[in-house]
CSV table of C-alpha atoms in Angstrom, one decimal:
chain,number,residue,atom,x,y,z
A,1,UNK,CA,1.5,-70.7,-0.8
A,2,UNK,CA,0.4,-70.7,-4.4
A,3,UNK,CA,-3.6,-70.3,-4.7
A,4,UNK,CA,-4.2,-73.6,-6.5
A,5,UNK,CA,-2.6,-75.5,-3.4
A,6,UNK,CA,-4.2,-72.9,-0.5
A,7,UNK,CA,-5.9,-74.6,2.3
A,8,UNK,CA,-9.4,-73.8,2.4
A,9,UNK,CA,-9.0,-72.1,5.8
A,10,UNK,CA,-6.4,-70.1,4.0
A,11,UNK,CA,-8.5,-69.2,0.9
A,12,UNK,CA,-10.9,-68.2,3.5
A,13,UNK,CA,-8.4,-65.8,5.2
A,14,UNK,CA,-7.7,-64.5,2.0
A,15,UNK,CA,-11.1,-63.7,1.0
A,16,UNK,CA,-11.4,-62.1,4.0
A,17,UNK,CA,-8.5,-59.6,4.1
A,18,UNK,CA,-10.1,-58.7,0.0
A,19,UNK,CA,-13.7,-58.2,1.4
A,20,UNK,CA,-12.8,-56.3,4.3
A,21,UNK,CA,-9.9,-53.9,2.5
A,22,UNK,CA,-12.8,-53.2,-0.3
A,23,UNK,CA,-16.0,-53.4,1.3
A,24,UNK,CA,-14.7,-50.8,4.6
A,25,UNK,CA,-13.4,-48.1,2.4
A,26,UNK,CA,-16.9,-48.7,0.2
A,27,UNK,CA,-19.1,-48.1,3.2
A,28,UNK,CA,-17.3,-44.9,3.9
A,29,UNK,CA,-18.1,-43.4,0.6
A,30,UNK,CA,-21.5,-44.8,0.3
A,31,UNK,CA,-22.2,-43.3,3.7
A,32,UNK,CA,-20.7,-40.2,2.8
A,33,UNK,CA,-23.1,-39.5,0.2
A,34,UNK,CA,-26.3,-38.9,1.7
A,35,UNK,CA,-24.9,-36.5,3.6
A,36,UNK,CA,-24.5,-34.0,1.1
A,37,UNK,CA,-29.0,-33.9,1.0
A,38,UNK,CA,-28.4,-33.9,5.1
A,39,UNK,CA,-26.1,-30.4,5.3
A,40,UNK,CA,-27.9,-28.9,2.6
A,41,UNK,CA,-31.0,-29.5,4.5
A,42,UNK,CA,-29.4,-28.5,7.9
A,43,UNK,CA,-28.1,-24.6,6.2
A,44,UNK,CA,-31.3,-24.3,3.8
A,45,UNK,CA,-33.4,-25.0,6.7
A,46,UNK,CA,-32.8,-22.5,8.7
A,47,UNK,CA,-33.8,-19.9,5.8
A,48,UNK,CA,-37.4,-20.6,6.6
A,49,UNK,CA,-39.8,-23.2,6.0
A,50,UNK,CA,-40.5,-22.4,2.1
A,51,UNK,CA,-36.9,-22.8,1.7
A,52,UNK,CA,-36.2,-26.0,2.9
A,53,UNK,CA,-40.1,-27.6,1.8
A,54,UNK,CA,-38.6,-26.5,-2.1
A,55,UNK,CA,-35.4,-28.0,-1.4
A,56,UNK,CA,-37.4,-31.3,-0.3
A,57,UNK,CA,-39.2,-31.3,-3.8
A,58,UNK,CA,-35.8,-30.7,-5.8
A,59,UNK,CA,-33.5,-33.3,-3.8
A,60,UNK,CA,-36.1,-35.9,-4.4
A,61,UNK,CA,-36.2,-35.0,-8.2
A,62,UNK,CA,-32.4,-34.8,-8.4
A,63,UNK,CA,-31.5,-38.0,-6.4
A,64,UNK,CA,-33.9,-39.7,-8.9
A,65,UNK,CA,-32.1,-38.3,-11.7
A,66,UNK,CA,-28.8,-39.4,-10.4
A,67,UNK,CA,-29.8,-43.1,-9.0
A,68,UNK,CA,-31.2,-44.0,-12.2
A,69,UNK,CA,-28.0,-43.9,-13.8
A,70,UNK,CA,-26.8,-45.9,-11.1
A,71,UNK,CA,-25.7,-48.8,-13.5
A,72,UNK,CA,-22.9,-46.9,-14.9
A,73,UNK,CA,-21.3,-47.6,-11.7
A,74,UNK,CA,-22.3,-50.7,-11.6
A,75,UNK,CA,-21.6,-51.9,-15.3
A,76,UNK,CA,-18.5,-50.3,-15.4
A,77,UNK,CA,-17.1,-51.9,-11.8
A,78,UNK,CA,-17.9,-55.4,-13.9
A,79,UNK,CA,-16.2,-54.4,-17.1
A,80,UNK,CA,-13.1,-52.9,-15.7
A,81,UNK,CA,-12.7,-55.7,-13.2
A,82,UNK,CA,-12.9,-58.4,-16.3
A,83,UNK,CA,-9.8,-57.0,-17.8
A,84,UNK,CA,-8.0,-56.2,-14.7
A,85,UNK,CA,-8.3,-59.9,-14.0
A,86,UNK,CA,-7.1,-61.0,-17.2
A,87,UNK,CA,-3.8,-58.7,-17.2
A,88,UNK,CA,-5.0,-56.0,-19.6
A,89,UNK,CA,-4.7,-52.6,-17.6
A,90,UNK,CA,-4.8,-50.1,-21.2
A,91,UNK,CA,-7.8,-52.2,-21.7
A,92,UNK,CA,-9.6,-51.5,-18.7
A,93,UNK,CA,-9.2,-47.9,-18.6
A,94,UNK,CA,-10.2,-47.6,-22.2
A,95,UNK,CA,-13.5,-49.5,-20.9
A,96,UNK,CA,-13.8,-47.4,-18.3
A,97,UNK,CA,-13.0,-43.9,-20.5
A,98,UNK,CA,-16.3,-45.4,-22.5
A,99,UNK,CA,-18.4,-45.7,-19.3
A,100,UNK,CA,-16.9,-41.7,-18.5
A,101,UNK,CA,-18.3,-40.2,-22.0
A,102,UNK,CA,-21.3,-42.0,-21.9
A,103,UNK,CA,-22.1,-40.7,-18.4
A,104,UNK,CA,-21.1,-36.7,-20.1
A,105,UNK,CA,-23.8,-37.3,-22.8
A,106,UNK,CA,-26.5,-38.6,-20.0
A,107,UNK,CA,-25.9,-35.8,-18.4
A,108,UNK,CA,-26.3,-33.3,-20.6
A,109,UNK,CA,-29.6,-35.1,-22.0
A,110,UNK,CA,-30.8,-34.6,-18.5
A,111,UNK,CA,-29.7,-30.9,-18.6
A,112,UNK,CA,-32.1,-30.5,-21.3
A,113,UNK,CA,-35.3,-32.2,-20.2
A,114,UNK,CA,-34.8,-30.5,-16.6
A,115,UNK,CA,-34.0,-27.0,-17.4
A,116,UNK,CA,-37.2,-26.1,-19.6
A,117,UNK,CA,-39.6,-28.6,-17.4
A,118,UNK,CA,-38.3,-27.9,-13.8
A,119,UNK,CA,-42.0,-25.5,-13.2
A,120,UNK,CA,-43.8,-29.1,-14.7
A,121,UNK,CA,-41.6,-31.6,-12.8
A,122,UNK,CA,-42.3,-29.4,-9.3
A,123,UNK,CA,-45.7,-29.1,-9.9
A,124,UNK,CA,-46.0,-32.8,-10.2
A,125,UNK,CA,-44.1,-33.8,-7.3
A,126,UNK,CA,-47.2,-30.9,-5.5
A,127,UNK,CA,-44.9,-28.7,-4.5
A,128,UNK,CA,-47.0,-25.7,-2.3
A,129,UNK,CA,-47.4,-22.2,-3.7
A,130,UNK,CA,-44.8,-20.9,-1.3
A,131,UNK,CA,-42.2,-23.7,-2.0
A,132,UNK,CA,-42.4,-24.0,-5.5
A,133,UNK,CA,-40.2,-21.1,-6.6
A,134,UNK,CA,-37.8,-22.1,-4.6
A,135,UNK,CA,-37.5,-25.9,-5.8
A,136,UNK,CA,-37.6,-24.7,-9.0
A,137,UNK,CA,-34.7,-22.0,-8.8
A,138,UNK,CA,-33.1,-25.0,-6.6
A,139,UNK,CA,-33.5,-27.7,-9.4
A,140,UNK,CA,-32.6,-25.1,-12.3
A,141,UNK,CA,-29.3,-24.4,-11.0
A,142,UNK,CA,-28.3,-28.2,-9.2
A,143,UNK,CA,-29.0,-29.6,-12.7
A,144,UNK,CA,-25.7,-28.2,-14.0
A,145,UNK,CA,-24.2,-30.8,-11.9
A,146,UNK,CA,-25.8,-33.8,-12.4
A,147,UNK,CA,-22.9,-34.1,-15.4
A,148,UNK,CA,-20.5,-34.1,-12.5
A,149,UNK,CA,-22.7,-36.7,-10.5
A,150,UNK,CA,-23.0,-39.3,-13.2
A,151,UNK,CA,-18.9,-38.5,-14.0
A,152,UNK,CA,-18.3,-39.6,-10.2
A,153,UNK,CA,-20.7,-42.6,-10.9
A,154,UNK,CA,-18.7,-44.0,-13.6
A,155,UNK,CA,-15.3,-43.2,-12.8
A,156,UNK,CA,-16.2,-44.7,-9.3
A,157,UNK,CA,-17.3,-47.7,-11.2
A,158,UNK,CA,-13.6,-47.2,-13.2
A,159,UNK,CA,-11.6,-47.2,-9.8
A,160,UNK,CA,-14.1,-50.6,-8.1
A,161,UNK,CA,-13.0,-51.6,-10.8
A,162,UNK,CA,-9.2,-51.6,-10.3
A,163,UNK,CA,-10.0,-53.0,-7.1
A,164,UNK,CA,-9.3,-49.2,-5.4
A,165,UNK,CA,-12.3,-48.2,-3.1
A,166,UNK,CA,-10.1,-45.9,-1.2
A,167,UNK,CA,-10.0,-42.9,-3.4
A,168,UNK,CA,-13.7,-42.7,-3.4
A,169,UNK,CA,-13.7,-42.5,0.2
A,170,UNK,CA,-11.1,-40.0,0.3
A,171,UNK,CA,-13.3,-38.0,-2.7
A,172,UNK,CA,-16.5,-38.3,-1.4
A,173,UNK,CA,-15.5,-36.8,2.2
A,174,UNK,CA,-13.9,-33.8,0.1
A,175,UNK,CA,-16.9,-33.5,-1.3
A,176,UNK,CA,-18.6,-33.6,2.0
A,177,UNK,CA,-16.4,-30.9,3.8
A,178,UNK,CA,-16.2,-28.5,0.3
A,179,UNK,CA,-19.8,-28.6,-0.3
A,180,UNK,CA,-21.0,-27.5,3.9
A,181,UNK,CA,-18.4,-24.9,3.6
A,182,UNK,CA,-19.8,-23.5,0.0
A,183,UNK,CA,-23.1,-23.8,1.0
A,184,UNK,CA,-22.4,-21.9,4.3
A,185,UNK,CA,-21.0,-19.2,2.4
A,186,UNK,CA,-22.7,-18.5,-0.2
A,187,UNK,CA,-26.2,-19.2,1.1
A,188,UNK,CA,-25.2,-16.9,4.5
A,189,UNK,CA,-21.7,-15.4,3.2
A,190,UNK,CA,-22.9,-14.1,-0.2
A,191,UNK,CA,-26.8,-13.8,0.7
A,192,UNK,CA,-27.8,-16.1,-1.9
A,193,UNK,CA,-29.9,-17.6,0.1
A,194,UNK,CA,-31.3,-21.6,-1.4
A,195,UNK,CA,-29.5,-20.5,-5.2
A,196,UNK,CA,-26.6,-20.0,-3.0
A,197,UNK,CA,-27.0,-23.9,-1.8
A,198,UNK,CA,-27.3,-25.1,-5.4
A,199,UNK,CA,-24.5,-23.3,-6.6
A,200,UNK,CA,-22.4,-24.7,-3.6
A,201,UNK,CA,-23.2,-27.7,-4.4
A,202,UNK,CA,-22.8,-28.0,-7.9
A,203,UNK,CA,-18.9,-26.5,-7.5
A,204,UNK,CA,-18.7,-29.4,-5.1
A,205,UNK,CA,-19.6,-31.9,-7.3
A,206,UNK,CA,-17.9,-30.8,-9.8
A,207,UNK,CA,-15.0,-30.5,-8.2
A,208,UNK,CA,-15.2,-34.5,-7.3
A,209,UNK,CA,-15.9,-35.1,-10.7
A,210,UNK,CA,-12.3,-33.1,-11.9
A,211,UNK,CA,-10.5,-35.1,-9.3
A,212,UNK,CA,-11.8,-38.6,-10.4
A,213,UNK,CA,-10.8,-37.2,-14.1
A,214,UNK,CA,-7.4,-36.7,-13.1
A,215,UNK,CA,-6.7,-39.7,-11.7
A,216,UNK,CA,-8.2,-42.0,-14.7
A,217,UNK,CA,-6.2,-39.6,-17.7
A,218,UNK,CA,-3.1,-40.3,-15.3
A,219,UNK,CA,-3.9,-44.0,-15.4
A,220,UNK,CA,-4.6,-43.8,-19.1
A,221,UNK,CA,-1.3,-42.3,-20.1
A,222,UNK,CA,0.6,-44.4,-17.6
A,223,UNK,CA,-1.2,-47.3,-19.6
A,224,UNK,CA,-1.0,-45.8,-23.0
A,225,UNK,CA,-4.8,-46.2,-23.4
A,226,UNK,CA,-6.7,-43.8,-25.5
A,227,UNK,CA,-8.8,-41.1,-24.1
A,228,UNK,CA,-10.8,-40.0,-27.2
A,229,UNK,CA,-14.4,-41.2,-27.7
A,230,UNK,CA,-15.5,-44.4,-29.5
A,231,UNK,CA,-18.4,-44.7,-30.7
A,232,UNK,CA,-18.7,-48.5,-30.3
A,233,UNK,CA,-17.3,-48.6,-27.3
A,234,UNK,CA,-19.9,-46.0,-25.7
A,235,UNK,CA,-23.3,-47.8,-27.7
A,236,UNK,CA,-21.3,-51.6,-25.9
A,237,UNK,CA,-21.6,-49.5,-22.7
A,238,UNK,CA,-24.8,-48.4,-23.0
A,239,UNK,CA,-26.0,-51.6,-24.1
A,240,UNK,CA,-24.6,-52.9,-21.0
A,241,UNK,CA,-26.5,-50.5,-19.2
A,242,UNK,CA,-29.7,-51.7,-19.8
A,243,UNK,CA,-30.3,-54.3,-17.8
A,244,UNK,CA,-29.0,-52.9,-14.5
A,245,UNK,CA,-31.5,-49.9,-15.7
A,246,UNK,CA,-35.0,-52.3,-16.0
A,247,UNK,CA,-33.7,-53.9,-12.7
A,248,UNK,CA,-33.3,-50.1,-10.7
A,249,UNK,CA,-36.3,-48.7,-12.1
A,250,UNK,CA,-38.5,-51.8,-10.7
A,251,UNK,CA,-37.1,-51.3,-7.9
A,252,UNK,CA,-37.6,-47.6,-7.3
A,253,UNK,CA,-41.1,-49.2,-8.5
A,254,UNK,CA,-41.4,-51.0,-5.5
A,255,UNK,CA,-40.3,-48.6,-3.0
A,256,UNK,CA,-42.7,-46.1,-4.6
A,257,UNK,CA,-45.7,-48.4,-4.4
A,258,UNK,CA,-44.7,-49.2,-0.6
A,259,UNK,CA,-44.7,-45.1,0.2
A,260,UNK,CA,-48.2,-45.0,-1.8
A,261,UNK,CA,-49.7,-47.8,-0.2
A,262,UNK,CA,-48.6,-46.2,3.5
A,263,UNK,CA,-49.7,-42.9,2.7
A,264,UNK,CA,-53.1,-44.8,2.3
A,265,UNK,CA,-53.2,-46.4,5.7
A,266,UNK,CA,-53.1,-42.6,7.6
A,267,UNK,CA,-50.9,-40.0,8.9
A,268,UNK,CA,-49.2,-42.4,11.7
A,269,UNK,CA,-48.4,-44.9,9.5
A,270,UNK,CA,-47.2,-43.0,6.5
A,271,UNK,CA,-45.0,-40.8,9.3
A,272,UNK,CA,-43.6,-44.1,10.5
A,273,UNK,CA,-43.0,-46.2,7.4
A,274,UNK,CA,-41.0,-43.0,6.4
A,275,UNK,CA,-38.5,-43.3,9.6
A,276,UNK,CA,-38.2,-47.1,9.1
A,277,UNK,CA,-37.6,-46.0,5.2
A,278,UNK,CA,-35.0,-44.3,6.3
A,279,UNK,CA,-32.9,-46.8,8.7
A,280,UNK,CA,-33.5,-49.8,5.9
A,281,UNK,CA,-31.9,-47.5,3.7
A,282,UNK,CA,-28.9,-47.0,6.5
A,283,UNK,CA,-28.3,-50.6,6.7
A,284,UNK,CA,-28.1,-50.9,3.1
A,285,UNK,CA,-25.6,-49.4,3.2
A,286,UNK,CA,-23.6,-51.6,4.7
A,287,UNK,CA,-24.5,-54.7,3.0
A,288,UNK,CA,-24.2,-52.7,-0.2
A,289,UNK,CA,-20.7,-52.1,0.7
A,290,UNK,CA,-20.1,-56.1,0.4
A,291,UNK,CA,-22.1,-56.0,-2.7
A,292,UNK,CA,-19.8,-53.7,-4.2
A,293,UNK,CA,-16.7,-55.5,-2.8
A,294,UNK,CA,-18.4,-58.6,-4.5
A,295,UNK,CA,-18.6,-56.7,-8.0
A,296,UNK,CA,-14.8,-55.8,-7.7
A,297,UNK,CA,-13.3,-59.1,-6.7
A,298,UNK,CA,-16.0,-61.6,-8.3
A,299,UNK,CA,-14.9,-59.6,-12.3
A,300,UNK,CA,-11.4,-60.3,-11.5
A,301,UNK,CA,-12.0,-63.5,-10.8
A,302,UNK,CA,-14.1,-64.3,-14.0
A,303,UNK,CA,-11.4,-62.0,-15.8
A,304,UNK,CA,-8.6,-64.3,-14.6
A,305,UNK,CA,-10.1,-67.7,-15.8
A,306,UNK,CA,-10.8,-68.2,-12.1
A,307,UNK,CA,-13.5,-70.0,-11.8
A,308,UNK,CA,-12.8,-71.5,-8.5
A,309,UNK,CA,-11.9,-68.8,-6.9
A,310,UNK,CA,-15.2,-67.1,-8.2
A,311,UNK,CA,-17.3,-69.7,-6.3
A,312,UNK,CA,-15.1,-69.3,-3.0
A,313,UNK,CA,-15.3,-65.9,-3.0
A,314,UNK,CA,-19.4,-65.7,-3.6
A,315,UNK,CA,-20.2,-68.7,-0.9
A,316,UNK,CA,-17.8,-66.6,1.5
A,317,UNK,CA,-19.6,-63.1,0.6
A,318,UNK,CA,-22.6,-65.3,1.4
A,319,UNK,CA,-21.5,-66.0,4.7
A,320,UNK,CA,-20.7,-62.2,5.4
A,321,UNK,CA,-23.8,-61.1,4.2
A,322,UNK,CA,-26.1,-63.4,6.5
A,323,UNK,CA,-23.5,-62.5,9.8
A,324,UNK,CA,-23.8,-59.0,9.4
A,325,UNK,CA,-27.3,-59.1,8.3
A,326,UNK,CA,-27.7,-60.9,11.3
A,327,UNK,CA,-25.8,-58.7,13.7
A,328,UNK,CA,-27.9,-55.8,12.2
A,329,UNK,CA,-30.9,-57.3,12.8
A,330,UNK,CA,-30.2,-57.5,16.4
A,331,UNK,CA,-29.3,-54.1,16.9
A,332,UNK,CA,-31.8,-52.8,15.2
A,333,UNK,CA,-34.1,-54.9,17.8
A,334,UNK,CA,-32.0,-53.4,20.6
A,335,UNK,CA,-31.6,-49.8,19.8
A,336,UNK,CA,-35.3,-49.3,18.8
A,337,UNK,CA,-36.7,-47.8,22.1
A,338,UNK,CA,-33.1,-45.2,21.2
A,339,UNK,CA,-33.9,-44.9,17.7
A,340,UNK,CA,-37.6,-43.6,17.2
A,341,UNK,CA,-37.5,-40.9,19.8
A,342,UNK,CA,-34.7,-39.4,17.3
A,343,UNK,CA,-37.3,-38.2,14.9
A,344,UNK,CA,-40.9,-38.3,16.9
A,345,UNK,CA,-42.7,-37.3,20.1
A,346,UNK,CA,-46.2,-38.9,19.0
A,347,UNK,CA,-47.3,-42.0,20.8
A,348,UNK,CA,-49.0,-43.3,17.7
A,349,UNK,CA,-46.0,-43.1,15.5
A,350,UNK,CA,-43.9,-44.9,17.8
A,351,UNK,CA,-46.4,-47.5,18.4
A,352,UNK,CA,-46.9,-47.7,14.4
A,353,UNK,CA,-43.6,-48.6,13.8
A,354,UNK,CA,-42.3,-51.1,16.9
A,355,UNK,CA,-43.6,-53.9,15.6
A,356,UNK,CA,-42.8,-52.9,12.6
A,357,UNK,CA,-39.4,-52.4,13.0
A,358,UNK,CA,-39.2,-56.4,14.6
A,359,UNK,CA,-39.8,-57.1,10.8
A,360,UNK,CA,-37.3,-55.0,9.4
A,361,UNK,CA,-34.7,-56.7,12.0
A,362,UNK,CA,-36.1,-60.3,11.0
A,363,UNK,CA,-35.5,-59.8,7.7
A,364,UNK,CA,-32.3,-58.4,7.9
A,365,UNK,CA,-30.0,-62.0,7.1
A,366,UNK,CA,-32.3,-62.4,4.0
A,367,UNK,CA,-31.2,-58.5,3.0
A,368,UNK,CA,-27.9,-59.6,3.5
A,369,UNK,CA,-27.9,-62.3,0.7
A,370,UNK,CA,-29.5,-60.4,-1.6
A,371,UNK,CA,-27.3,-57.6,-1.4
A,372,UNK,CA,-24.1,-59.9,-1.7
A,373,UNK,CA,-25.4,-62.0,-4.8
A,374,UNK,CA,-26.7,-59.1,-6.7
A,375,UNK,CA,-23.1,-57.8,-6.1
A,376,UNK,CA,-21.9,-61.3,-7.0
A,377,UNK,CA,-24.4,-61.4,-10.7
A,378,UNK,CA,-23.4,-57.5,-11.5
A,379,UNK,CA,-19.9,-58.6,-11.2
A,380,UNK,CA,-20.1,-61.4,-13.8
A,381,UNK,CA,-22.0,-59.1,-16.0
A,382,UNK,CA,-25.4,-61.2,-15.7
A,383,UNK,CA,-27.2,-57.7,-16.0
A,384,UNK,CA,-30.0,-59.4,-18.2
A,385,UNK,CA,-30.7,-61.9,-15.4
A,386,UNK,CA,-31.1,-59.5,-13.1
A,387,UNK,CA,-33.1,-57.1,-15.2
A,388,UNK,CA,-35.9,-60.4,-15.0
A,389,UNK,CA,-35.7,-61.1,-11.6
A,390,UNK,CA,-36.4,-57.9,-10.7
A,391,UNK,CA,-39.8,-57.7,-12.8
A,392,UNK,CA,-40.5,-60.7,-11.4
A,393,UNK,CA,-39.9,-59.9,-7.8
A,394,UNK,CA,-42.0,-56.5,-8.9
A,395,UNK,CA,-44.7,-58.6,-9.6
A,396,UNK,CA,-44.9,-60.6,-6.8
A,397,UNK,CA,-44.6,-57.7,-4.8
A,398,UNK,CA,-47.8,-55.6,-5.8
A,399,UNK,CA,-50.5,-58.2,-5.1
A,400,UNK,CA,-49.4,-58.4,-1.6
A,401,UNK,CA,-49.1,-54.9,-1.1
A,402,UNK,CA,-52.3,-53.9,-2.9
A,403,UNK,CA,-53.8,-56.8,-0.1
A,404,UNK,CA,-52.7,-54.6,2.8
A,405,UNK,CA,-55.3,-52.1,2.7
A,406,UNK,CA,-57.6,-54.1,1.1
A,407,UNK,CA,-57.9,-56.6,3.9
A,408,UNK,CA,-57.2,-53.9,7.0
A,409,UNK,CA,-53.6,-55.0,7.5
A,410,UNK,CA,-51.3,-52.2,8.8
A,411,UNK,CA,-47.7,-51.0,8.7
A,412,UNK,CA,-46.5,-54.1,10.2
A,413,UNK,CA,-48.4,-56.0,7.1
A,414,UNK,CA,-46.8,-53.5,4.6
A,415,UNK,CA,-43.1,-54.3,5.8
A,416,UNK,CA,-44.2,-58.0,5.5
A,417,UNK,CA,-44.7,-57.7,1.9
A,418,UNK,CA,-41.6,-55.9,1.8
A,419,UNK,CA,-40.0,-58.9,3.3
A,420,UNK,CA,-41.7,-61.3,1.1
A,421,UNK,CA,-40.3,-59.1,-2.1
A,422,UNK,CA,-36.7,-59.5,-0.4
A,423,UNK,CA,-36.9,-62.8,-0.2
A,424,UNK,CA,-38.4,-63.4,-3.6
A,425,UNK,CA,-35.6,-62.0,-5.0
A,426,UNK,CA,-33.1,-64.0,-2.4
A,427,UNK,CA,-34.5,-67.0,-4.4
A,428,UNK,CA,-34.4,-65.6,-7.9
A,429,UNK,CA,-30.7,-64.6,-7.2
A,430,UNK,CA,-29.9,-68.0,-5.5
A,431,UNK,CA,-31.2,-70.2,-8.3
A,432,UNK,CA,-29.0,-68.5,-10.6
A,433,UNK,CA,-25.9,-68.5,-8.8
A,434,UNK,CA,-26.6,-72.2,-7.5
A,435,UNK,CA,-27.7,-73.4,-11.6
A,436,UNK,CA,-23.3,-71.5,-12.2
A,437,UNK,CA,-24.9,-70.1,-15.4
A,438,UNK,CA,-23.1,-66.7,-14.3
A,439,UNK,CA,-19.9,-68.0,-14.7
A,440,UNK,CA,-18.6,-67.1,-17.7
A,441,UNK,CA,-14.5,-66.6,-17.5
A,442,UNK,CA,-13.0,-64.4,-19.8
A,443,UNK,CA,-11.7,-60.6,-20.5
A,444,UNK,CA,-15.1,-59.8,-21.6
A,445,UNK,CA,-18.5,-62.1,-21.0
């Protein structure tokens, strides 16, 4: 049936079987990720207490590094997708060979701020006199990779892209596997102890960064597109870049001013607002992986002169995102008397975070349409529209915080700012995408 004359119960199907063949694969990788921090913790911690309190300090340093960066994933998955819509394959990989060097000089910028200031950067994160040297022999040597991190950022971006969120999946569990069995044996092998879990992981990420290299030079020559660097190219890139950076650095704001204000309402609440931290990152997961989907299919779309379809595809994201949103809300409320015993004994953590946590589920549908039409903007490109919203939702976000020790509230008033912040943004996002301003067709916006 040709797509002008699909049924909309058919164009629904089809949306489906897009979301669900990108967004699964997506959720696997994204998942994937965190748990290279988790089995370095898991080997380093068993080295003694030191050990694993300096690789606490370093992770946190490095994975702000890295998600900083974020948007060349992001950008790139928007570019890419554009010209994949609109038939021009050589095109798209040399868009995406732009994002690739731009993502080697970051990296080696960050090389040199880290290497000389790592002693500085640990002392400010207040790193203990024990833990210190080891962070900062930890962050010395896992700096090498963040080249190979923000590599596997853009070329992941370069593959969303081309509508392929497999090969990340398959990459990222590599990664996984190679970097628990490095760090095993060099940290216990090799008695290099925490250096040993640096070094493992920095062959690990390198090594994903090799194989994501490999398969964009094969697409390039397949393609005939160039793989040299262009100037123009990398500074439209960066420029690109921008936006998507304002709009993550407000909200790292955010999360930062949430863990500030909690450490100010006392050990219970601080100890609980991190383990709810922790599962609202988990579940962002998932909607993230529609978001990305949404990037992917909503470029091609505006790539291909598809306006239509565009629409379709973003009002049936929509309707994903609220479902599972919905469904995760529920068992969030269902597996909470399971959940918090995983990671406390005390009585007054728990009872911090219950009611707590009946926000987090509540708010969950609202997470999920916020997730989906970020995707949806990033996709089109509308990386200055989202660089705004995100100040403003910032904005509205620390008066009501600030309020919650100021007028007694607790945790449970603290995750109800947090919801209010989600759902400014839900409206921010939904005004744009109702007002179609986002929809600009074309190879490039």
């Amino acid at each position: 049936m040709p797509q002008a004359l699909a049924t909309p119960k058919a164009a629904r199907r089809r949306h489906d079987r897009e979301i669900v063949a990108l967004a699964l694969p997506a959720f696997g990788a994204l998942v994937a990720e965190p748990l290279f921090v988790m089995a370095d913790s898991a080997i380093v911690g068993h080295l003694g207490t030191a050990q694993l309190a300096g690789l606490g300090v370093a992770s946190a340093l490095l994975t702000t590094a890295v998600s900083v960066f974020v948007f060349l994933a992001y950008a790139t998955t928007a570019a890419v997708a554009r010209r994949v819509g609109a038939g021009d394959l050589q095109s798209a990989i040399r868009q995406g060979m732009d994002g690739i060097w731009l993502a080697l000089l970051l990296g080696a910028a960050v090389i040199a701020v880290v290497l000389p200031l790592a002693p500085a950067l640990v002392d400010l994160f207040g790193a203990s006199h024990t833990a210190a040297p080891y962070a900062i022999d930890y962050l010395r040597i896992s700096s090498l990779g963040i080249p190979a991190m923000l590599i596997v950022l853009a070329a992941t971006g370069v593959l969303r892209g081309l509508q392929d969120t497999r090969t990340p999946l398959y990459v990222a569990v590599a990664g996984f596997v190679a970097n628990a069995a490095l760090n095993a044996g060099l940290v216990y092998g090799a008695g290099l102890g925490i250096a040993g879990s640096a070094w493992g992981t920095v062959i690990a990420q390198c090594g994903m960064a090799a194989i994501y290299l490999t398969v964009v030079v094969r697409g390039a020559r397949k393609h005939g597109a160039s793989l040299r660097p262009d100037a123009a190219g990398i500074r439209a890139s960066g420029q690109a870049g921008v936006p998507l950076l304002v709009r993550t650095l407000s909200l790292r704001a955010i999360l930062m001013i949430a863990t500030a204000i909690a450490a100010r309402l006392g050990d219970a609440d601080i100890a609980a607002h991190q383990i709810i931290l922790s599962l609202w990152s988990l579940l962002a997961f998932a909607l993230d992986a529609i978001a990305i989907a949404g990037q992917a299919i909503i470029g091609r779309y505006l790539g291909a002169d598809n306006a239509q379809g565009a629409r379709e595809a973003c009002r049936r994201m929509v309707q994903w995102g609220i479902a599972i949103g919905a469904g995760l809300g529920l068992l969030v409320v269902a597996a909470r008397p399971l959940f918090l015993p995983l990671f406390t004994s005390d009585p007054a953590v728990t009872d911090t975070a219950l009611p707590a946590l009946i926000i987090v589920a509540l708010s969950q549908p609202i997470c999920g349409v916020v997730f989906v039409l970020d995707g949806v903007l990033m996709g089109a490109g509308d990386g200055p529209y989202l660089a705004w919203a995100m100040v403003v939702t910032l904005a509205a976000f620390v008066p009501a915080a600030l309020l919650v020790p100021a007028l007694g509230g607790g945790l449970t008033a603290l995750w109800a700012a947090m919801t209010l912040m989600m759902t400014v943004r839900m409206l921010t996002l939904w005004l744009r995408t109702r007002s179609g301003r986002w929809i600009v067709t074309g190879a490039t916006r």
